[in-house]
Amino acid sequence: MRRDLEDKEATEALGRTIGAALDPGHCVLLVGDLGAGKTTLARGVARALGVTGVVPSPTFALVIEHAGRVPLLHADLYRLESDAPIDDLGLDRDDAIVLIEWPERNLGALPADHLVVALTDAGTGRQAILSATGPRHAALLAALSR
Amino acid sequence: MRVLGIESSCDETAAAVVSDDGVLSDVVWSQEVHAAYGGVVPELAARAHLERIVPVVRAALAAADVDRPDAVAVTAGPGLVGALLVGMSFARAAAVGWGVPVVAVNHLEGHLLSPLLERPAPPFPYLSLVVSGGHTTLYRVDGVGRYATLHETLDDAAGEAYDKVARMLDLGYPGGPEVDRLAALGDPLAVPLPRPLPAAGGWSFSGLKTAVRAVVRAGANRPEDVCAGFQAAVIDCLLARVNQEVDRTGIEHVAIAGGVAANRGLRARLAALPIATYAPPPGRCTDNAAMIGLTGLVRLNAGLESASFEARPSWEVH
């Protein structure tokens, strides 16, 4: 699934659309270069989950937990060494929605069943490309595509 | 009263002894193991703290000529949980051994109060701008334990923006000091960049980061000029909120703290403001244990109830 994102508001709106479709146990990987709009999209997801406060970049803290209608774990692996052990980040939570920026640093350690949102800037404008692996997130992607 | 402060929230292992008369000793050991990875590796940080904490504490006690402090204060958050637990476990065990109280201290409160370690110290109330890799917040400090958040970043912290710009320019890690150094050699007007200030207050540095990325990709400007333009934009944004709050509150005492407070460009621009400003020496801007010992000391002196003794990866000051 492919969406054009004409501005920052469109990026946040896509985040809200995705957020509204998420349930506990869903895992969303946000891929994109520095400044591609990952934290903006994450803010949209958080808003859809009822998070009202500031949604800052988790780069320094690694993981920030937000209290929405469902707990939202907003993680960022940017500062980590490739394939660093991430067990102690506490991302393995069935009761929460997990949103991970810079997952490509540690793909091997992440849940196999997940939704990928790739943000690209091809020079002609930003695009989001959504893909899924695993049955649960394939169903989520199908619901989002409708 | 002499308080042993211990700090291990990120990649500095630090211990200090602080008394009512001032800082008796201040020891910081910076972990260098992370430079090869371009960032802090949590597990490596915890292991390095474990390796260094005993010699660092011994050195702080010896330099202060103290065998047994009257209390122990330790950072309990915010920070990396594995790193925090090393300092906290050590602090609790040492306090039990000495039979003295142990106080859990908020690292951000340490930064907020750190200007009180210097002379002259700001009088209450003062404004405190805490700028680091993880935080960009302007506080009003009315007294010990009495803080109000006036502005905070809505996305990236200023220090994080520095590190990411450094990475775009391949300047290594940590990149902030290198951006600062190159900025001094460049022309801040050569690369015009936006100064985004959200209408509802606070800061937003992600748009600035995106703008720098476009400039770097275009490849037409010298790195010195990109750094100078970026640094000027960040400092303009930071000082716009400072000036706004000085005008609104009438408080004309402004302190800075946190790692970005060591930035020479920011210090120079702050010092030029027509108000009383307080910039701790660079070693007291970055993570240190003197500010943790001080916070424990003033909280104990004020009879403030201390927080429960648990590690808190995220813990805001209110």
PDB file of N, CA, C and O in Angstrom, chain B residues 213-241:
ATOM      1  N   ARG B 213      19.161  18.434   6.441  1.00  0.00           N
ATOM      2  CA  ARG B 213      19.369  17.269   5.590  1.00  0.00           C
ATOM      3  C   ARG B 213      19.311  17.653   4.114  1.00  0.00           C
ATOM      4  O   ARG B 213      20.129  17.211   3.301  1.00  0.00           O
ATOM      5  N   ALA B 214      18.343  18.506   3.759  1.00  0.00           N
ATOM      6  CA  ALA B 214      18.208  18.939   2.361  1.00  0.00           C
ATOM      7  C   ALA B 214      19.455  19.706   1.916  1.00  0.00           C
ATOM      8  O   ALA B 214      19.951  19.512   0.804  1.00  0.00           O
ATOM      9  N   VAL B 215      19.978  20.557   2.819  1.00  0.00           N
ATOM     10  CA  VAL B 215      21.185  21.339   2.493  1.00  0.00           C
ATOM     11  C   VAL B 215      22.380  20.414   2.295  1.00  0.00           C
ATOM     12  O   VAL B 215      23.164  20.563   1.344  1.00  0.00           O
ATOM     13  N   VAL B 216      22.522  19.424   3.205  1.00  0.00           N
ATOM     14  CA  VAL B 216      23.663  18.512   3.127  1.00  0.00           C
ATOM     15  C   VAL B 216      23.573  17.687   1.845  1.00  0.00           C
ATOM     16  O   VAL B 216      24.565  17.475   1.148  1.00  0.00           O
ATOM     17  N   ARG B 217      22.369  17.239   1.509  1.00  0.00           N
ATOM     18  CA  ARG B 217      22.182  16.447   0.286  1.00  0.00           C
ATOM     19  C   ARG B 217      22.533  17.231  -0.961  1.00  0.00           C
ATOM     20  O   ARG B 217      23.121  16.706  -1.896  1.00  0.00           O
ATOM     21  N   ALA B 218      22.159  18.521  -0.947  1.00  0.00           N
ATOM     22  CA  ALA B 218      22.454  19.359  -2.108  1.00  0.00           C
ATOM     23  C   ALA B 218      23.961  19.506  -2.280  1.00  0.00           C
ATOM     24  O   ALA B 218      24.465  19.655  -3.396  1.00  0.00           O
ATOM     25  N   GLY B 219      24.701  19.467  -1.150  1.00  0.00           N
ATOM     26  CA  GLY B 219      26.159  19.405  -1.216  1.00  0.00           C
ATOM     27  C   GLY B 219      26.850  20.671  -1.682  1.00  0.00           C
ATOM     28  O   GLY B 219      28.022  20.641  -2.048  1.00  0.00           O
ATOM     29  N   ALA B 220      26.143  21.797  -1.683  1.00  0.00           N
ATOM     30  CA  ALA B 220      26.732  23.020  -2.236  1.00  0.00           C
ATOM     31  C   ALA B 220      27.452  23.870  -1.179  1.00  0.00           C
ATOM     32  O   ALA B 220      28.132  24.834  -1.531  1.00  0.00           O
ATOM     33  N   ASN B 221      27.293  23.515   0.107  1.00  0.00           N
ATOM     34  CA  ASN B 221      27.850  24.381   1.152  1.00  0.00           C
ATOM     35  C   ASN B 221      28.970  23.694   1.922  1.00  0.00           C
ATOM     36  O   ASN B 221      28.993  22.483   2.072  1.00  0.00           O
ATOM     37  N   ARG B 222      29.890  24.497   2.440  1.00  0.00           N
ATOM     38  CA  ARG B 222      30.963  23.968   3.274  1.00  0.00           C
ATOM     39  C   ARG B 222      30.359  23.473   4.593  1.00  0.00           C
ATOM     40  O   ARG B 222      29.433  24.104   5.120  1.00  0.00           O
ATOM     41  N   PRO B 223      30.892  22.387   5.172  1.00  0.00           N
ATOM     42  CA  PRO B 223      30.384  21.899   6.468  1.00  0.00           C
ATOM     43  C   PRO B 223      30.439  22.988   7.544  1.00  0.00           C
ATOM     44  O   PRO B 223      29.538  23.078   8.386  1.00  0.00           O
ATOM     45  N   GLU B 224      31.472  23.830   7.502  1.00  0.00           N
ATOM     46  CA  GLU B 224      31.590  24.908   8.494  1.00  0.00           C
ATOM     47  C   GLU B 224      30.375  25.832   8.430  1.00  0.00           C
ATOM     48  O   GLU B 224      29.851  26.265   9.457  1.00  0.00           O
ATOM     49  N   ASP B 225      29.940  26.156   7.201  1.00  0.00           N
ATOM     50  CA  ASP B 225      28.795  27.058   7.053  1.00  0.00           C
ATOM     51  C   ASP B 225      27.484  26.371   7.444  1.00  0.00           C
ATOM     52  O   ASP B 225      26.595  27.004   8.009  1.00  0.00           O
ATOM     53  N   VAL B 226      27.376  25.071   7.122  1.00  0.00           N
ATOM     54  CA  VAL B 226      26.170  24.332   7.530  1.00  0.00           C
ATOM     55  C   VAL B 226      26.082  24.322   9.055  1.00  0.00           C
ATOM     56  O   VAL B 226      25.024  24.591   9.646  1.00  0.00           O
ATOM     57  N   CYS B 227      27.205  24.043   9.712  1.00  0.00           N
ATOM     58  CA  CYS B 227      27.227  24.007  11.183  1.00  0.00           C
ATOM     59  C   CYS B 227      26.908  25.383  11.756  1.00  0.00           C
ATOM     60  O   CYS B 227      26.155  25.496  12.732  1.00  0.00           O
ATOM     61  N   ALA B 228      27.480  26.424  11.166  1.00  0.00           N
ATOM     62  CA  ALA B 228      27.244  27.778  11.679  1.00  0.00           C
ATOM     63  C   ALA B 228      25.783  28.166  11.520  1.00  0.00           C
ATOM     64  O   ALA B 228      25.172  28.750  12.428  1.00  0.00           O
ATOM     65  N   GLY B 229      25.197  27.837  10.365  1.00  0.00           N
ATOM     66  CA  GLY B 229      23.789  28.152  10.125  1.00  0.00           C
ATOM     67  C   GLY B 229      22.883  27.377  11.064  1.00  0.00           C
ATOM     68  O   GLY B 229      21.927  27.923  11.626  1.00  0.00           O
ATOM     69  N   PHE B 230      23.190  26.102  11.236  1.00  0.00           N
ATOM     70  CA  PHE B 230      22.387  25.258  12.125  1.00  0.00           C
ATOM     71  C   PHE B 230      22.488  25.753  13.563  1.00  0.00           C
ATOM     72  O   PHE B 230      21.490  25.922  14.267  1.00  0.00           O
ATOM     73  N   GLN B 231      23.705  25.997  14.011  1.00  0.00           N
ATOM     74  CA  GLN B 231      23.905  26.439  15.398  1.00  0.00           C
ATOM     75  C   GLN B 231      23.199  27.763  15.656  1.00  0.00           C
ATOM     76  O   GLN B 231      22.564  27.951  16.699  1.00  0.00           O
ATOM     77  N   ALA B 232      23.291  28.689  14.702  1.00  0.00           N
ATOM     78  CA  ALA B 232      22.626  29.990  14.883  1.00  0.00           C
ATOM     79  C   ALA B 232      21.111  29.795  14.998  1.00  0.00           C
ATOM     80  O   ALA B 232      20.447  30.446  15.817  1.00  0.00           O
ATOM     81  N   ALA B 233      20.561  28.870  14.194  1.00  0.00           N
ATOM     82  CA  ALA B 233      19.111  28.637  14.230  1.00  0.00           C
ATOM     83  C   ALA B 233      18.692  28.036  15.577  1.00  0.00           C
ATOM     84  O   ALA B 233      17.703  28.454  16.182  1.00  0.00           O
ATOM     85  N   VAL B 234      19.459  27.051  16.063  1.00  0.00           N
ATOM     86  CA  VAL B 234      19.123  26.413  17.347  1.00  0.00           C
ATOM     87  C   VAL B 234      19.168  27.449  18.474  1.00  0.00           C
ATOM     88  O   VAL B 234      18.248  27.550  19.291  1.00  0.00           O
ATOM     89  N   ILE B 235      20.249  28.234  18.494  1.00  0.00           N
ATOM     90  CA  ILE B 235      20.411  29.200  19.584  1.00  0.00           C
ATOM     91  C   ILE B 235      19.336  30.284  19.513  1.00  0.00           C
ATOM     92  O   ILE B 235      18.789  30.695  20.539  1.00  0.00           O
ATOM     93  N   ASP B 236      18.999  30.725  18.298  1.00  0.00           N
ATOM     94  CA  ASP B 236      17.914  31.707  18.164  1.00  0.00           C
ATOM     95  C   ASP B 236      16.619  31.163  18.762  1.00  0.00           C
ATOM     96  O   ASP B 236      15.896  31.879  19.457  1.00  0.00           O
ATOM     97  N   CYS B 237      16.323  29.902  18.469  1.00  0.00           N
ATOM     98  CA  CYS B 237      15.091  29.295  18.990  1.00  0.00           C
ATOM     99  C   CYS B 237      15.129  29.213  20.519  1.00  0.00           C
ATOM    100  O   CYS B 237      14.156  29.563  21.198  1.00  0.00           O
ATOM    101  N   LEU B 238      16.259  28.740  21.057  1.00  0.00           N
ATOM    102  CA  LEU B 238      16.376  28.600  22.515  1.00  0.00           C
ATOM    103  C   LEU B 238      16.215  29.962  23.189  1.00  0.00           C
ATOM    104  O   LEU B 238      15.452  30.113  24.150  1.00  0.00           O
ATOM    105  N   LEU B 239      16.935  30.964  22.673  1.00  0.00           N
ATOM    106  CA  LEU B 239      16.926  32.270  23.338  1.00  0.00           C
ATOM    107  C   LEU B 239      15.615  33.021  23.114  1.00  0.00           C
ATOM    108  O   LEU B 239      15.236  33.861  23.936  1.00  0.00           O
ATOM    109  N   ALA B 240      14.886  32.688  22.040  1.00  0.00           N
ATOM    110  CA  ALA B 240      13.584  33.332  21.829  1.00  0.00           C
ATOM    111  C   ALA B 240      12.655  33.002  22.995  1.00  0.00           C
ATOM    112  O   ALA B 240      11.944  33.880  23.508  1.00  0.00           O
ATOM    113  N   ARG B 241      12.669  31.748  23.430  1.00  0.00           N
ATOM    114  CA  ARG B 241      11.807  31.352  24.563  1.00  0.00           C
ATOM    115  C   ARG B 241      12.317  31.948  25.876  1.00  0.00           C
ATOM    116  O   ARG B 241      11.520  32.328  26.744  1.00  0.00           O
TER     117      ARG B 241
END
